Short mmCIF file of C-alpha atoms in Angstrom, two decimals:
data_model
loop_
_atom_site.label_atom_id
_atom_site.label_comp_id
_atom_site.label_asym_id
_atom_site.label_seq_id
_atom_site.Cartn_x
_atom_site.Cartn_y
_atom_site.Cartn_z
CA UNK A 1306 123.78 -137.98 -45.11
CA UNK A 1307 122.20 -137.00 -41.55
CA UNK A 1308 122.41 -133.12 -42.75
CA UNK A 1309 120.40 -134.05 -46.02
CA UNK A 1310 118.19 -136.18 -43.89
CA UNK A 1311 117.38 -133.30 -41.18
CA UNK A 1312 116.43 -130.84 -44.27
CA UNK A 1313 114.46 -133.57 -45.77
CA UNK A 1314 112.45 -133.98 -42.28
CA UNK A 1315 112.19 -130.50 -42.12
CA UNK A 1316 110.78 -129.35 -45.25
CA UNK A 1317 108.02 -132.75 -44.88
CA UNK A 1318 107.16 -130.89 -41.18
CA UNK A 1319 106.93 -127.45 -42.89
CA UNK A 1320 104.69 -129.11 -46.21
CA UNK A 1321 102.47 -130.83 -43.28
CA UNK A 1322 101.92 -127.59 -41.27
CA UNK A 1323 101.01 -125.74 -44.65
CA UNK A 1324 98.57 -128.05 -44.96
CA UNK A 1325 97.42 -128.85 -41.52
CA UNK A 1326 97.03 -125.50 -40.21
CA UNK A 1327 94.54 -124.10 -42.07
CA UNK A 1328 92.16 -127.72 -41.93
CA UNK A 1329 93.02 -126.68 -37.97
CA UNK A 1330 91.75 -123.61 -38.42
CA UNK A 1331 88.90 -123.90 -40.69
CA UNK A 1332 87.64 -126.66 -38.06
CA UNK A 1333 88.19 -124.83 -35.45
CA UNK A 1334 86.65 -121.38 -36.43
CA UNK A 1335 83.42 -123.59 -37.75
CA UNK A 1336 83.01 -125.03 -33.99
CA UNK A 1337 83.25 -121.09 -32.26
CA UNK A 1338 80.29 -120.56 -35.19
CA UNK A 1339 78.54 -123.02 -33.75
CA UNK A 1340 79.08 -122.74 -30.01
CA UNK A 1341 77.28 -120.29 -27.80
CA UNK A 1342 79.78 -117.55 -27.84
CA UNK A 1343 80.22 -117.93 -31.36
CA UNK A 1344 76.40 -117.68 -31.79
CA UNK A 1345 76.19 -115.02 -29.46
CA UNK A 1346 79.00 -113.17 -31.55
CA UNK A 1347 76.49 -113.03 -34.99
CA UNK A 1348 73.87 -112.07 -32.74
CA UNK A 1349 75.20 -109.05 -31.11
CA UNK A 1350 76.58 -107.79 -34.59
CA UNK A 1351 73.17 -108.10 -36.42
CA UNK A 1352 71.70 -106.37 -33.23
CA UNK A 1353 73.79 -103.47 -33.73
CA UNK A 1354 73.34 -102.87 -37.03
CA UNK A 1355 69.63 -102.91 -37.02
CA UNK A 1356 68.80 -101.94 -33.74
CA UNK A 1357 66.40 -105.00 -32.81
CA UNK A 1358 66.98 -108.04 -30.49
CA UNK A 1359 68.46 -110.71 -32.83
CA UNK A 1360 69.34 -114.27 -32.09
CA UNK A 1361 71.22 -116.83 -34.31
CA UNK A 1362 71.00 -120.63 -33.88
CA UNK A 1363 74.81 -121.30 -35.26
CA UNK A 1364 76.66 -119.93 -39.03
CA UNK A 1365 79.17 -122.40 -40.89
CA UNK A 1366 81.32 -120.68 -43.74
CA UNK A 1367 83.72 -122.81 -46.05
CA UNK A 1368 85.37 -120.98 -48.96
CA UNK A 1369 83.73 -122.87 -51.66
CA UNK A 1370 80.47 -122.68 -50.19
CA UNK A 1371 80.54 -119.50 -48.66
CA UNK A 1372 78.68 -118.26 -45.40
CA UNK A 1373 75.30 -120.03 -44.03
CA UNK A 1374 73.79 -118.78 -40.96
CA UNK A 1375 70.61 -120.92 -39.12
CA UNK A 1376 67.78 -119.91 -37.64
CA UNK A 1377 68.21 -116.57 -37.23
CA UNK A 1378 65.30 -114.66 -35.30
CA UNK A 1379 64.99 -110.59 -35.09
CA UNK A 1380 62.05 -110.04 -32.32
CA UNK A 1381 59.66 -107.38 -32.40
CA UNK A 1382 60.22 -104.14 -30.68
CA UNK A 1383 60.29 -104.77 -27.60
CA UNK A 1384 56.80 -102.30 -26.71
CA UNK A 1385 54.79 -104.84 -28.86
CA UNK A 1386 55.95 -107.99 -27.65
CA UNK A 1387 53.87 -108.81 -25.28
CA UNK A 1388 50.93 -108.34 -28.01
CA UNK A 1389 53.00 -109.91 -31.01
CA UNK A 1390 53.86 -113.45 -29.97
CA UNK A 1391 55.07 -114.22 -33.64
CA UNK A 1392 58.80 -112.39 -34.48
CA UNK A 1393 59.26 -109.70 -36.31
CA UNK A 1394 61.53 -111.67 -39.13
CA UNK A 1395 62.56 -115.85 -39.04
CA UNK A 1396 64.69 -117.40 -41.42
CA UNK A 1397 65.08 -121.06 -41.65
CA UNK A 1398 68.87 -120.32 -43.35
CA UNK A 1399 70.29 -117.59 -44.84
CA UNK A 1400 72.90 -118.38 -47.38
CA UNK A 1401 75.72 -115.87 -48.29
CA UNK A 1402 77.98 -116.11 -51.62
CA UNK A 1403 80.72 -113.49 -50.84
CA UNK A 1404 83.77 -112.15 -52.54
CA UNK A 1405 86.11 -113.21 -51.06
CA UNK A 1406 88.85 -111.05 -52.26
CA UNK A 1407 87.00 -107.90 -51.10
CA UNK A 1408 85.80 -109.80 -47.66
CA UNK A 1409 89.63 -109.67 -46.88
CA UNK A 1410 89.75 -105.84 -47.97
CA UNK A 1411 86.76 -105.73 -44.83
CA UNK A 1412 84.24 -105.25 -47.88
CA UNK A 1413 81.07 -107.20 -48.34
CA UNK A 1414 80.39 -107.72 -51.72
CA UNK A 1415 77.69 -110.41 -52.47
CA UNK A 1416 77.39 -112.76 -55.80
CA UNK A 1417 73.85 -113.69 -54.20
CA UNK A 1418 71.79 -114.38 -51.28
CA UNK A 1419 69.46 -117.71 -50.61
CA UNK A 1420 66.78 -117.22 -47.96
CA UNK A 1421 65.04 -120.62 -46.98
CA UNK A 1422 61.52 -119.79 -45.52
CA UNK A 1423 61.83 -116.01 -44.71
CA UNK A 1424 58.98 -115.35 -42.80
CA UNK A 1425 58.01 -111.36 -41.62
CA UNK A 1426 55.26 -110.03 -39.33
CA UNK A 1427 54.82 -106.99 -39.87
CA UNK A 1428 52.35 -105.05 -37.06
CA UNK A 1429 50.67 -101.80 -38.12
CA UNK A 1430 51.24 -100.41 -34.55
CA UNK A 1431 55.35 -100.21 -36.17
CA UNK A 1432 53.50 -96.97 -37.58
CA UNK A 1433 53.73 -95.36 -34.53
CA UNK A 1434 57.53 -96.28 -34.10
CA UNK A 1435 57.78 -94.24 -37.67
CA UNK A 1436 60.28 -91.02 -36.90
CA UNK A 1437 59.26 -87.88 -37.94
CA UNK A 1438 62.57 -86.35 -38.90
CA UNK A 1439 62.80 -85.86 -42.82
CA UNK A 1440 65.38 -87.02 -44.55
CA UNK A 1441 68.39 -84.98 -45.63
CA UNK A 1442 67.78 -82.35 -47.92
CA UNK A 1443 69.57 -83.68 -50.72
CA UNK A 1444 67.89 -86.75 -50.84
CA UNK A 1445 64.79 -85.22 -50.42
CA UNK A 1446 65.23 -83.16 -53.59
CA UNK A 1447 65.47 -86.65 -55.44
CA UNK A 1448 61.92 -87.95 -56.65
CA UNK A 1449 61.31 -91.86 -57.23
CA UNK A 1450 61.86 -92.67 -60.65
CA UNK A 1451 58.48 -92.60 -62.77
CA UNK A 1452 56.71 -95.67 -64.05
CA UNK A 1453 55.83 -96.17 -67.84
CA UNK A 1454 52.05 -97.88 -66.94
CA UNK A 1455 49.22 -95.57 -66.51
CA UNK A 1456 51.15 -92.47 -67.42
CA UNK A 1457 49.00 -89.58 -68.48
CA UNK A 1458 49.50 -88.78 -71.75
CA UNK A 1459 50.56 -84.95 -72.80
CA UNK A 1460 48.00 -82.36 -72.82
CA UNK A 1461 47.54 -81.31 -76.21
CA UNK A 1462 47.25 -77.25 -76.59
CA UNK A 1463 44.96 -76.64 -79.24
CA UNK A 1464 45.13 -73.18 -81.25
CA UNK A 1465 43.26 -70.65 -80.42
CA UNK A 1466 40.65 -69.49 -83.55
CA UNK A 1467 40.23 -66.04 -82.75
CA UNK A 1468 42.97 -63.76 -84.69
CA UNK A 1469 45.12 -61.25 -82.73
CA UNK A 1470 43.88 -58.13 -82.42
CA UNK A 1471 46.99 -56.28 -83.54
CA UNK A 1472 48.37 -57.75 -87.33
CA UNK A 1473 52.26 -57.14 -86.24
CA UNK A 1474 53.50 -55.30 -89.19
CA UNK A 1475 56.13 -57.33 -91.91
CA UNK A 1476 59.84 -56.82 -91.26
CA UNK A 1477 63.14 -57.00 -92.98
CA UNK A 1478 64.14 -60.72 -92.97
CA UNK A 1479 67.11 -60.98 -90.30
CA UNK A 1480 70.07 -63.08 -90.73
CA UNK A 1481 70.24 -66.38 -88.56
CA UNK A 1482 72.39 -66.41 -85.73
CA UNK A 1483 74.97 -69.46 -85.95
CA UNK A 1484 73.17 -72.42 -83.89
CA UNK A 1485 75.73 -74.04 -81.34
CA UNK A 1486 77.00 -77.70 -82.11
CA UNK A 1487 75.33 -80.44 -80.79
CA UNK A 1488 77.15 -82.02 -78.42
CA UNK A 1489 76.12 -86.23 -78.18
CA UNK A 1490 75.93 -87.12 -74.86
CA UNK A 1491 77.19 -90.89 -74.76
CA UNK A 1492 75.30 -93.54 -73.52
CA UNK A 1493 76.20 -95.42 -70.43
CA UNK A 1494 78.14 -98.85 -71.15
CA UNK A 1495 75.62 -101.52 -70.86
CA UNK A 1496 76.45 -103.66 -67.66
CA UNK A 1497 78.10 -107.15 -69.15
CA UNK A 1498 78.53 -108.68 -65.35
CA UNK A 1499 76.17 -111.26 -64.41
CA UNK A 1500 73.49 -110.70 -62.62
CA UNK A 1501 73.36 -111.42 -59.06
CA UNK A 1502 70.16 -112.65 -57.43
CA UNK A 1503 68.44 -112.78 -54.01
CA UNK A 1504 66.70 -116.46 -53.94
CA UNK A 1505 63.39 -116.61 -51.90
CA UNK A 1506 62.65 -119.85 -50.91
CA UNK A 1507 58.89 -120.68 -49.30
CA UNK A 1508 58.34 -116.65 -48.19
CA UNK A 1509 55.93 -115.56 -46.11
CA UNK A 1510 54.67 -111.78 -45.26
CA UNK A 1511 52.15 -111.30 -42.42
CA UNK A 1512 50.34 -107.59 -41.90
CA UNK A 1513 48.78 -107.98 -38.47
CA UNK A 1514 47.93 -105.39 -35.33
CA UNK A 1515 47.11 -106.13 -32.04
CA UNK A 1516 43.18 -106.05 -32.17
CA UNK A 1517 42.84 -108.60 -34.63
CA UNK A 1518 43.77 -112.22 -34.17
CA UNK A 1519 43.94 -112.99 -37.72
CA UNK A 1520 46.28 -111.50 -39.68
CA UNK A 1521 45.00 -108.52 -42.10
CA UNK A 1522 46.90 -109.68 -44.95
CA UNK A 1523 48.69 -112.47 -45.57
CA UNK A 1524 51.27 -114.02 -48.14
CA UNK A 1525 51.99 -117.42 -48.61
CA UNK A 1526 54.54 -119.64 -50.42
CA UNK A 1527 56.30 -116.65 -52.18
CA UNK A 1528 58.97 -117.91 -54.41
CA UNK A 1529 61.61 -116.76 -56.78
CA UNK A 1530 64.50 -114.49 -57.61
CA UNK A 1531 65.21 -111.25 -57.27
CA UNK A 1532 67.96 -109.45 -59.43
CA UNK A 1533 69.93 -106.80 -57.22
CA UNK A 1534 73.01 -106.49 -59.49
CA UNK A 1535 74.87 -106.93 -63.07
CA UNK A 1536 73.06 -107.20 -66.32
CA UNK A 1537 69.77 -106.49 -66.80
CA UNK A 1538 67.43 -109.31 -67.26
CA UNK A 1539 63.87 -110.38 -66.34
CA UNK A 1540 62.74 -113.06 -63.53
CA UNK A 1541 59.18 -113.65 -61.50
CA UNK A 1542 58.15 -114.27 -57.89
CA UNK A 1543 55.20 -116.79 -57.75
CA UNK A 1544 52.83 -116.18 -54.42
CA UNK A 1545 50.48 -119.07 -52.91
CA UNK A 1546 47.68 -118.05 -51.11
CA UNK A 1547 47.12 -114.59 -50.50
CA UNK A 1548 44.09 -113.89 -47.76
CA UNK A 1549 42.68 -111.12 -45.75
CA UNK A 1550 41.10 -111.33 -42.36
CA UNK A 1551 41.02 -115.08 -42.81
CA UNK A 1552 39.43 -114.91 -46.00
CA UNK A 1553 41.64 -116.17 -49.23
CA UNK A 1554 41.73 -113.12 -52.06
CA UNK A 1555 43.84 -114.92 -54.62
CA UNK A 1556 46.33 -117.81 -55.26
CA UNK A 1557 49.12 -118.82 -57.67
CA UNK A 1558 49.89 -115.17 -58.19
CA UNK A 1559 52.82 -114.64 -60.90
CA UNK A 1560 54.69 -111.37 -60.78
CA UNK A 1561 56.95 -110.12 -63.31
CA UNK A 1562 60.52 -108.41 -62.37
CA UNK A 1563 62.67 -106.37 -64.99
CA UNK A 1564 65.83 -105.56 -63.83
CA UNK A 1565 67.69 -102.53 -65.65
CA UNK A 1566 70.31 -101.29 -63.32
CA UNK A 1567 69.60 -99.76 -61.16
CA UNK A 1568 66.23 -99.90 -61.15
CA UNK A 1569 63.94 -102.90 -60.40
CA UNK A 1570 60.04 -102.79 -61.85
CA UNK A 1571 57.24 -104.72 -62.11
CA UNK A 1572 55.43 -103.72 -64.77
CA UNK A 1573 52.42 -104.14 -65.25
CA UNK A 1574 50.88 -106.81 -62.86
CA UNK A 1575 47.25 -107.94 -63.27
CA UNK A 1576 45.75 -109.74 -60.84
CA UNK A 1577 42.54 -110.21 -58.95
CA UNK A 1578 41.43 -109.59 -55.28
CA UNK A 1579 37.89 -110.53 -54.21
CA UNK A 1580 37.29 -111.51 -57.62
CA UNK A 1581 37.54 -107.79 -58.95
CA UNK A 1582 40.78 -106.95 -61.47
CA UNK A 1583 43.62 -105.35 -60.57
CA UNK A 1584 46.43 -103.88 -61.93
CA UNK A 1585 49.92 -102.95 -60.14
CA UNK A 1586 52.99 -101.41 -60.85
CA UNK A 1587 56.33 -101.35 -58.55
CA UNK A 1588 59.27 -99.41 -59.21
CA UNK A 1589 62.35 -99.64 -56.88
CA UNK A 1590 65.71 -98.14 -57.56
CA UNK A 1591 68.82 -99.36 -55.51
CA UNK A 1592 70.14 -96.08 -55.27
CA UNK A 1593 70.58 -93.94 -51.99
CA UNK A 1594 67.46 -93.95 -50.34
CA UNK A 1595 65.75 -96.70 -52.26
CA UNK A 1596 63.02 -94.63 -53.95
CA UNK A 1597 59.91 -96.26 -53.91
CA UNK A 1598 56.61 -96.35 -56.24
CA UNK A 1599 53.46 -98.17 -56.25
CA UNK A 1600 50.87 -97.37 -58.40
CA UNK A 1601 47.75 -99.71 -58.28
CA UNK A 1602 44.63 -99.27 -60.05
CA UNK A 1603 40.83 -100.96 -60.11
CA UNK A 1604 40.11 -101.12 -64.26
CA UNK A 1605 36.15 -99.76 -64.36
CA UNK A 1606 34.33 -102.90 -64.20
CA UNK A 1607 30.59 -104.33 -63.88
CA UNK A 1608 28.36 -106.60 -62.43
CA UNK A 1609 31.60 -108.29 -59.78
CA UNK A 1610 30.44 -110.15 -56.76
CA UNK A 1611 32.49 -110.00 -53.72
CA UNK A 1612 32.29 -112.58 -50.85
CA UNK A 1613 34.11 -111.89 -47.37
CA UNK A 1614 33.09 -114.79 -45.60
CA UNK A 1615 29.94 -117.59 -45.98
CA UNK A 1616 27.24 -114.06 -44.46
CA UNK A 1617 28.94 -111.51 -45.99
CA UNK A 1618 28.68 -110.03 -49.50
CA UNK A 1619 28.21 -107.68 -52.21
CA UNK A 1620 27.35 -107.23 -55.28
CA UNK A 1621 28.49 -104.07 -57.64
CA UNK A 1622 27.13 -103.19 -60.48
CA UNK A 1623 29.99 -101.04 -61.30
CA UNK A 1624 33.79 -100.30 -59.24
CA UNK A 1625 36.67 -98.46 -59.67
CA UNK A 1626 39.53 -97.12 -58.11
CA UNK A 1627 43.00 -96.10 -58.28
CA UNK A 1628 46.12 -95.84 -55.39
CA UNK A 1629 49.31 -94.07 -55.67
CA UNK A 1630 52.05 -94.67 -52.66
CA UNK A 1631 56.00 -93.53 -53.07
CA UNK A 1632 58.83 -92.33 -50.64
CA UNK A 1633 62.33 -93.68 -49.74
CA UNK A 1634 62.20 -97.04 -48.28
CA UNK A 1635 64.88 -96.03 -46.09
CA UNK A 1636 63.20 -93.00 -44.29
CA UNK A 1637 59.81 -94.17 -43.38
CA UNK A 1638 58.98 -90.16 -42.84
CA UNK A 1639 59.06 -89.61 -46.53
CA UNK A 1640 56.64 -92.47 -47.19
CA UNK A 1641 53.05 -90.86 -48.38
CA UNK A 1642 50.23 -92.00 -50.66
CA UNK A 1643 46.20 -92.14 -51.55
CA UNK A 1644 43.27 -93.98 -52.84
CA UNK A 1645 40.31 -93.25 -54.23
CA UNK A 1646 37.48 -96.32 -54.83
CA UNK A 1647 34.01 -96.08 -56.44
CA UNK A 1648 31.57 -98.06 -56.60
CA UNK A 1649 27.86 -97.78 -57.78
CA UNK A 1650 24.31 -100.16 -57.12
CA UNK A 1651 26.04 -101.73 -54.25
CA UNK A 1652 23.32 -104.59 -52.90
CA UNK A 1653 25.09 -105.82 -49.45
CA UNK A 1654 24.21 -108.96 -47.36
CA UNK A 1655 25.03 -109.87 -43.75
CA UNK A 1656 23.29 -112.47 -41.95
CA UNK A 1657 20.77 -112.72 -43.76
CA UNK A 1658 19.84 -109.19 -44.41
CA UNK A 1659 19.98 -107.42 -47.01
CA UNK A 1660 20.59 -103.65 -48.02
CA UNK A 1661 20.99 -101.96 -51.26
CA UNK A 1662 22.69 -98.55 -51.87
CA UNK A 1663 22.93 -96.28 -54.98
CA UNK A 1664 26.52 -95.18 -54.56
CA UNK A 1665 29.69 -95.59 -52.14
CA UNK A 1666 33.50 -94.58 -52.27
CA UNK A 1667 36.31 -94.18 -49.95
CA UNK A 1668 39.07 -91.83 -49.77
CA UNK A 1669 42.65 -93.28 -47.97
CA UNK A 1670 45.50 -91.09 -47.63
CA UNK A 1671 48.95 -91.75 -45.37
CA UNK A 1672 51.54 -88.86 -44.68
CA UNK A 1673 53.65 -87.95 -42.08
CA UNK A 1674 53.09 -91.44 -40.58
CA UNK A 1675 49.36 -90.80 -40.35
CA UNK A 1676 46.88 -92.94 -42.06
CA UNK A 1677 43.25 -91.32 -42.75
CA UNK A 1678 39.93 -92.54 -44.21
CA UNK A 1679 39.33 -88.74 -45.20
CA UNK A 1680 35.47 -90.18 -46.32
CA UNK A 1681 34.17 -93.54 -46.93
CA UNK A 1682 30.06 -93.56 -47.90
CA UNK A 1683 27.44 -95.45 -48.62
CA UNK A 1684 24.36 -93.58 -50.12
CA UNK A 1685 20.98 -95.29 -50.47
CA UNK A 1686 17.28 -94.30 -50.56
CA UNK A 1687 16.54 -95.89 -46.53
CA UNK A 1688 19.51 -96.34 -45.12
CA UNK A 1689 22.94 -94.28 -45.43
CA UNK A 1690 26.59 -94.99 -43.99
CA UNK A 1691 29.23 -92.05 -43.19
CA UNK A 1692 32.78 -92.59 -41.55
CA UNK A 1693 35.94 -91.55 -41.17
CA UNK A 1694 39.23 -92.38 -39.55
CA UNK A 1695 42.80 -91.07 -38.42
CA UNK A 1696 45.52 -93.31 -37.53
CA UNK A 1697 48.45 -90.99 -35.87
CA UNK A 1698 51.88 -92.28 -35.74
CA UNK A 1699 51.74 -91.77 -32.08
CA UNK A 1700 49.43 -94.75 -32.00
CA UNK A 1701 46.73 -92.37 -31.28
CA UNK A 1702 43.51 -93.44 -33.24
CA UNK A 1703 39.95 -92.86 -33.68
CA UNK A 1704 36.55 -93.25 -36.13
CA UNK A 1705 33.28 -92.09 -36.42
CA UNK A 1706 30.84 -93.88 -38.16
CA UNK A 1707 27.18 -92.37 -39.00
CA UNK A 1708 23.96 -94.84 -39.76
CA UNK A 1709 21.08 -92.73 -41.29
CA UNK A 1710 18.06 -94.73 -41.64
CA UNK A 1711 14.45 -94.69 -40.23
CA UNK A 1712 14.25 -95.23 -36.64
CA UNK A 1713 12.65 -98.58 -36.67
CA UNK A 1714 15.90 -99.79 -38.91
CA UNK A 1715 18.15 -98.37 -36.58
CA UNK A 1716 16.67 -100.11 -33.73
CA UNK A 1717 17.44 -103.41 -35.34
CA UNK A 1718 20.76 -102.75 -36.14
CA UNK A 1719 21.59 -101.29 -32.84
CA UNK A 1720 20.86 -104.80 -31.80
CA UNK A 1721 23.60 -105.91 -33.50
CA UNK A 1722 26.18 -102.92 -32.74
CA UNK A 1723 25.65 -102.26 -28.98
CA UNK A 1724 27.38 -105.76 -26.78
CA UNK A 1725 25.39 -104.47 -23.93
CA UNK A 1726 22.41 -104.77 -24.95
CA UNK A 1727 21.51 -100.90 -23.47
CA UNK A 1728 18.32 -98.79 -24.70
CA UNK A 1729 19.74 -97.16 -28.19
CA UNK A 1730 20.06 -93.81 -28.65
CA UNK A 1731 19.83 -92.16 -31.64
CA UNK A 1732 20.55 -88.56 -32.89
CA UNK A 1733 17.67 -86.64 -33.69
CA UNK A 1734 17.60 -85.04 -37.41
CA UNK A 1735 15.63 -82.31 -39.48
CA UNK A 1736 13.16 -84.93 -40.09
CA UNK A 1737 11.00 -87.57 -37.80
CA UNK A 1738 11.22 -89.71 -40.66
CA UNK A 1739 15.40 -89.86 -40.19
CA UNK A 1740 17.40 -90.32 -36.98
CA UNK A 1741 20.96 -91.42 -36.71
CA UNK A 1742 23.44 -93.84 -34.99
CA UNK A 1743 26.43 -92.93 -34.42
CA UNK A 1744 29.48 -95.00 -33.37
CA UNK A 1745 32.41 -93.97 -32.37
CA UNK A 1746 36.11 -95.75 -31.42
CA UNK A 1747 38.74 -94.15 -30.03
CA UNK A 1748 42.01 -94.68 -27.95
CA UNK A 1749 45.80 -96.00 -28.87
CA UNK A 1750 46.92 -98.81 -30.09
CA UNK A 1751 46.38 -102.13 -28.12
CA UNK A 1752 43.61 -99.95 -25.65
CA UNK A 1753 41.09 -98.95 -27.77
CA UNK A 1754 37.37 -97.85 -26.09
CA UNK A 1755 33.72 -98.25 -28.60
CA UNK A 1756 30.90 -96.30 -27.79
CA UNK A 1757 27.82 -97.98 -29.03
CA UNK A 1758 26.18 -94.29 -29.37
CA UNK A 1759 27.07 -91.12 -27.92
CA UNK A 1760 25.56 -91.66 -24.42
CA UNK A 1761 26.89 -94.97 -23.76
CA UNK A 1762 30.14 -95.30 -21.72
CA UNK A 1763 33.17 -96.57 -23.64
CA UNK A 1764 33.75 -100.27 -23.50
CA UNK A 1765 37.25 -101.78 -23.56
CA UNK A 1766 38.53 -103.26 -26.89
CA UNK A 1767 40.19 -106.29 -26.46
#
């Protein structure tokens, strides 16, 4: 009886330690999570792996509800913080499904990923921060996969009309040589597993730069779900507003996603910024690299109005344009692209005043980490506008800008260029009739100097 008994107690111990121990554990590894060192333990692993000051508020995990971190905040490099008070990324929660079978083979493999108010400010002085090693050779043999919208279409050859100026003589009709078999290449097996998604909650994307205090380009409210794996399917991300410089551009913007493993489009996307149509395409393959394409283009259009501000406006009688950028995401010293915009009977307004000009465009193009306005005009009968610019990924900049008008004009608009309130100075031309102002900026980024006119000293850009 007492030997039964003893085995009895025993086996009730052993059943309540199966039990008991893991609860123990679970509890207890949810409470290092949580504490400091725990927090400081996610921390110091996301630092490593991406380089940039990182700092959780706590992470729970459960295995039915997988792995939630809080808070977490990556800071911006640390040569623009004292410019950039907002971080460079902030995530309310970041929500992890896992596999858990391959999580204990020390592989991460993700059913999907919920991020609860993402929100990214992104500096342009990062450009400078760019590296200017190429990527391997390999991957640099690899081209982005093309889009179908806005594809050229074939050049047709047409037959020449003239006849040869030899007649080739007939021959004896040869015997066919035996043609090879065709061989059927099989298709790939369509992808049956479901498709796993990355779920944006409340997004938000800033573009700012340190000489600016509002942001150059703003998202708000982006929401939806992104496909990253399994069957293809098709989803949509829906923006809020979307604002330049303070100044709202569009709202309620739906985008279309396609996902075809492994590539992730969108498709075409119309839209509409400052009132004039737009249409975009995105391609992204997750492959090694990520290859990247954007193609945007401005349809030809007429008679658009375009307001940047309550004093400030144009209207076109005719615009178009088209943009092209592509590269690896992963190597920022493959990224390149261009634009081209036209525009004709431009009548401007500012303050009051107001200008007309027969013609304008502007020419963008970014390689090597370098962004250049190669030529941006505005031609009209009295007054003319020339510039360009040159961005370096040193953080080196500068820009020229040259106002050809009659000297009376320029001496009004002077008044409005020059802070100091200094004598202009203009640049004498062929003609008395002409004379020119020309501006000029120049520095690096976050100490920029602006010269008024070429005689004036430089004056601090803050």
């Amino acid at each position: 009886m007492k030997g039964g008994s003893w085995r009895k107690k025993l086996v009730i111990r052993l059943l309540l330690a199966a039990f008991l121990l893991p609860s123990i554990g679970f509890g207890l590894s949810n409470l290092f999570l949580l504490s400091p060192k725990g927090r400081t333990y996610i921390s110091s692993r996301i630092t490593a792996r991406i380089q940039l000051d990182t700092s959780v508020q706590g992470t729970t995990w459960s295995p039915w509800n997988g792995i939630t971190v809080y808070g977490v905040r990556v800071e911006q490099p640390r040569e623009l913080r004292g410019e950039i008070s907002k971080p460079l990324i902030s995530i309310q929660s970041v929500h992890l499904d896992p596999v858990w079978k391959q999580v204990l083979r020390k592989r991460l493999d993700l059913k999907g990923i919920d991020l609860v108010k993402p929100n990214i400010t992104l500096p342009i002085e990062l450009l400078s921060m760019i590296p200017t090693s190429q990527p391997d050779t390999e991957l640099a043999m690899d081209t982005p996969p093309d889009l179908a919208m806005n594809q050229p279409s074939p050049q047709q050859t047409t037959p020449s009309t003239t006849p040869p100026a030899v007649v080739p003589a007939p021959t004896e009709p040869q015997p066919t040589p035996p043609q090879p078999p065709t061989i059927e290449t099989p298709a790939p097996p369509e992808i049956t597993a479901p498709t796993r998604f990355i779920r944006l909650t409340d997004a938000r994307l800033r573009i700012v730069t340190t000489m600016s205090k509002s942001p150059l380009y703003e998202v708000l409210g982006l929401t939806g779900s992104i496909p990253f794996a399994g069957k293809k399917t098709q989803t949509s991300l829906v923006t809020g507003a979307i604002s330049t410089l303070g100044n709202k551009i569009a709202e309620d913007m739906k985008i279309p996603l396609d996902w075809n493993a492994p590539a992730l489009t969108s498709n075409p996307n119309n839209g509409k910024v400052f009132g004039i149509d737009t249409t975009t395409g995105i391609q992204l393959a997750l492959t090694q690299g990520l290859p990247l394409r954007i193609i945007a283009s401005i349809p030809e259009q007429k008679d658009k109005e375009v307001s940047i501000g309550q004093s400030t406006g144009m209207k076109l009688g005719a615009v178009a344009g088209q943009g092209i950028f592509q590269g690896f995401l992963a190597y920022p010293a493959s990224w390149q692209g261009q634009a081209l915009v036209r525009s004709m009977s431009i009548d401007g307004k500012h303050l009051g005043n107001e200008t007309h000009f027969d013609s304008g465009h502007a020419l963008f193009v970014f390689r090597n980490g370098a962004l250049s306005c190669v030529d941006a005009r505005l031609n009209g009968e009295d007054i003319s506008i020339l510039s360009n610019a040159t961005l370096l990924s040193d953080g080196r900049g500068a820009a020229v800008m040259r106002i050809v008008a009659a000297p009376e004009t320029l001496g009004a608009i002077s008044s409005f260029t020059d802070p100091t309130g200094s004598p202009p100075y203009f640049t004498p031309l062929h003609t008395p009739q002409r004379a020119a102002l020309d501006l000029q900026i120049f520095g690096r980024l976050g100490e920029f100097h602006y010269k008024p006119n070429p005689k004036a000293p430089p004056i601090l850009v803050r």
